[in-house]
Amino acid sequence: MKTNSFITNNHLSKKAIIYIRQSTMHQVLTHKESLKMQYSLKDQALQYGWRKEQIEIIDSDLGVTATSSENREGFKYILAEVALEKVGIIFSYDATRLSRNCSDWYQLLDICSFRGCLIGDTDSIYDPKVMNCRLLLGIKGQLAELELNTIKSRLIAGRDNKAKRGELAVKLPVGLVRHQKKVEKDPNL
């Protein structure tokens, strides 16, 4: 059994949530190993002392980006459960999988801090009430948001460069087909 100085009997008396998320459906379908690693966080919760029946897996946000909590029902559920003091710890493969948006990230950290909920990932266990943990989680959150913007900027630059060369192929909406250099209604409809 693993131990950690932040984990108390109070934390162990509440449930452990395992949060599983991948940003796109393409990742869900093609990055199977990532999913296996995320689901295996259940073993980490067991090793730290949570009982099997206390562990809840939240994977309803698979294929949903973390740029906003708007369409992430799993994330909203976690916030509610933490606010109701039902959660001792939230495990995520990387803490930044929880959010790529600083306003959502700090909302989660504030609620966890106020309600005494820990955050765990493959690197460590963090207590948002402890200043050093809070600082590290804050930096991780800002880097995650920066990383998202960097990736987006690179993708847009690549698309624009391809368009300048005349090599950008844009998929037509359903019901239209391309014949040589013309776009027409699909005759097979």
C-alpha positions as a printed NumPy array, in Angstrom:
array([[  0.   ,   0.   ,   0.   ],
       [  1.256,   3.461,  -0.928],
       [  1.207,   6.32 ,   1.531],
       [  1.162,  10.074,   1.13 ],
       [  1.268,  12.675,   3.885],
       [ -1.666,  14.593,   2.378],
       [ -4.041,  11.61 ,   2.425],
       [ -5.931,  11.4  ,   5.728],
       [ -8.667,   9.106,   7.023],
       [-11.113,  11.896,   6.173],
       [-10.091,  11.711,   2.504],
       [-10.261,   7.905,   2.569],
       [-13.797,   8.028,   4.016],
       [-15.001,   9.826,   0.863],
       [-14.992,   8.647,  -2.716],
       [-12.129,   8.817,  -5.17 ],
       [-13.056,  10.067,  -8.613],
       [-11.072,   8.943, -11.641],
       [-11.499,  11.531, -14.402],
       [-10.886,  10.245, -17.921],
       [-10.871,  12.549, -20.923],
       [ -9.536,  12.769, -24.437],
       [-10.021,  15.924, -26.491],
       [-11.459,  14.514, -29.724],
       [-13.35 ,  11.439, -30.902],
       [-10.399,  10.724, -33.203],
       [ -8.186,  10.39 , -30.098],
       [-10.758,   8.172, -28.414],
       [-10.778,   5.833, -31.417],
       [ -7.045,   5.807, -32.148],
       [ -5.232,   6.428, -28.832],
       [ -6.314,   3.248, -27.051],
       [ -3.167,   3.028, -24.92 ],
       [ -3.863,   6.465, -23.454],
       [ -7.33 ,   5.291, -22.444],
       [ -5.913,   2.147, -20.816],
       [ -3.433,   4.235, -18.824],
       [ -6.191,   6.576, -17.677],
       [ -8.496,   3.737, -16.624],
       [ -5.598,   2.15 , -14.721],
       [ -5.684,   5.109, -12.308],
       [ -8.254,   3.025, -10.457],
       [ -5.326,   0.843,  -9.346],
       [ -3.533,   3.918,  -7.991],
       [ -6.596,   4.826,  -5.905],
       [ -6.727,   1.266,  -4.561],
       [ -3.016,   1.371,  -3.691],
       [ -3.512,   4.567,  -1.689],
       [ -6.279,   2.938,   0.357],
       [ -9.638,   3.684,  -1.281],
       [-11.947,   0.691,  -1.419],
       [-13.207,  -0.544,  -4.776],
       [-16.799,   0.547,  -4.046],
       [-15.599,   4.091,  -3.239],
       [-13.982,   4.6  ,  -6.638],
       [-16.069,   6.299,  -9.298],
       [-14.9  ,   6.56 , -12.887],
       [-16.088,   9.613, -14.813],
       [-15.55 ,   9.158, -18.541],
       [-18.529,  11.058, -19.911],
       [-16.244,  13.777, -21.338],
       [-14.466,  11.475, -23.781],
       [-14.109,  13.261, -27.107],
       [-14.792,  16.683, -25.558],
       [-12.192,  19.432, -25.449],
       [-11.284,  20.972, -22.092],
       [-11.102,  24.515, -23.438],
       [-14.372,  25.199, -21.627],
       [-16.564,  23.427, -19.099],
       [-19.628,  24.285, -21.193],
       [-20.156,  20.842, -22.774],
       [-18.322,  18.781, -20.155],
       [-21.008,  17.16 , -18.043],
       [-18.452,  14.992, -16.252],
       [-16.447,  18.031, -15.154],
       [-19.609,  19.771, -13.925],
       [-20.587,  16.632, -12.013],
       [-17.165,  16.557, -10.327],
       [-17.484,  20.206,  -9.272],
       [-20.89 ,  19.477,  -7.751],
       [-19.717,  16.359,  -5.905],
       [-16.674,  18.185,  -4.505],
       [-18.877,  21.116,  -3.431],
       [-21.101,  18.635,  -1.567],
       [-17.978,  17.243,   0.202],
       [-18.466,  13.756,  -1.219],
       [-15.007,  13.514,  -2.82 ],
       [-11.684,  12.906,  -1.08 ],
       [ -9.542,  12.956,  -4.213],
       [ -9.774,  13.46 ,  -7.97 ],
       [ -7.327,  11.378,  -9.978],
       [ -6.429,  12.287, -13.537],
       [ -3.564,  10.918, -15.644],
       [ -2.178,  14.453, -15.739],
       [ -3.783,  17.079, -13.525],
       [ -4.054,  19.386, -16.533],
       [ -6.466,  16.898, -18.209],
       [ -9.064,  18.352, -15.853],
       [ -9.076,  21.722, -17.631],
       [ -7.275,  23.683, -20.337],
       [ -8.959,  26.897, -19.293],
       [ -7.638,  28.869, -16.325],
       [-11.039,  30.154, -15.183],
       [-12.382,  26.564, -14.928],
       [ -9.071,  25.346, -13.486],
       [ -9.003,  27.904, -10.668],
       [-12.68 ,  27.31 ,  -9.922],
       [-11.852,  23.633,  -9.405],
       [ -8.812,  24.456,  -7.259],
       [-10.855,  26.852,  -5.115],
       [-13.656,  24.348,  -4.518],
       [-11.159,  21.565,  -3.782],
       [ -9.274,  23.81 ,  -1.374],
       [-12.428,  24.928,   0.425],
       [-13.894,  21.405,   0.675],
       [-10.634,  19.577,   1.441],
       [-10.426,  17.542,  -1.755],
       [ -7.042,  16.396,  -3.059],
       [ -5.942,  16.178,  -6.693],
       [ -3.776,  13.294,  -7.839],
       [ -2.015,  12.407, -11.061],
       [  0.767,  10.046, -12.09 ],
       [  3.365,  12.497, -10.733],
       [  2.055,  13.288,  -7.286],
       [ -0.788,  13.995,  -4.883],
       [ -1.592,  17.69 ,  -4.431],
       [ -3.486,  19.494,  -1.707],
       [ -4.829,  22.792,  -3.129],
       [ -4.886,  24.219,   0.434],
       [ -1.092,  23.916,   0.686],
       [  0.63 ,  26.902,  -0.908],
       [  3.397,  24.924,  -2.655],
       [  0.85 ,  22.511,  -4.146],
       [ -1.387,  25.407,  -5.137],
       [  1.55 ,  27.149,  -6.804],
       [  2.54 ,  24.02 ,  -8.72 ],
       [ -1.054,  23.331,  -9.79 ],
       [ -1.434,  26.976, -10.834],
       [  1.676,  26.787, -13.005],
       [  0.51 ,  23.492, -14.516],
       [ -2.865,  25.069, -15.326],
       [ -1.297,  28.104, -16.986],
       [  1.083,  25.915, -18.995],
       [ -1.845,  23.753, -20.133],
       [ -3.727,  26.816, -21.369],
       [ -0.572,  28.12 , -23.077],
       [  0.053,  24.717, -24.662],
       [ -3.484,  24.668, -26.051],
       [ -3.036,  28.119, -27.605],
       [  0.372,  27.151, -29.017],
       [ -1.023,  24.023, -30.648],
       [ -3.967,  25.971, -32.064],
       [ -1.641,  28.659, -33.464],
       [  0.561,  26.023, -35.139],
       [ -2.434,  24.28 , -36.688],
       [ -3.872,  27.545, -38.025],
       [ -0.476,  28.599, -39.428],
       [ -0.131,  25.223, -41.175],
       [ -3.617,  25.468, -42.648],
       [ -3.026,  29.04 , -43.84 ],
       [  0.308,  28.102, -45.39 ],
       [ -1.292,  25.185, -47.232],
       [ -4.037,  27.524, -48.492],
       [ -1.447,  30.017, -49.783],
       [  0.093,  27.214, -51.853],
       [ -3.353,  26.249, -53.154],
       [ -3.13 ,  22.785, -51.543],
       [ -5.795,  23.128, -48.873],
       [ -8.551,  20.586, -49.451],
       [-11.748,  21.583, -47.677],
       [-14.345,  18.899, -47.154],
       [-17.68 ,  19.861, -48.694],
       [-20.889,  19.84 , -46.649],
       [-23.16 ,  16.815, -46.912],
       [-25.192,  16.919, -50.105],
       [-22.506,  18.509, -52.273],
       [-19.86 ,  16.866, -54.449],
       [-16.895,  18.171, -56.397],
       [-16.754,  17.433, -60.141],
       [-13.493,  18.618, -61.647],
       [-13.452,  22.315, -60.67 ],
       [-17.169,  22.693, -59.921],
       [-19.243,  22.037, -56.836],
       [-22.651,  20.497, -57.503],
       [-25.51 ,  18.924, -55.6  ],
       [-24.932,  15.234, -55.039],
       [-26.924,  13.32 , -57.701],
       [-27.125,  10.263, -55.43 ],
       [-29.376,  12.008, -52.922]])
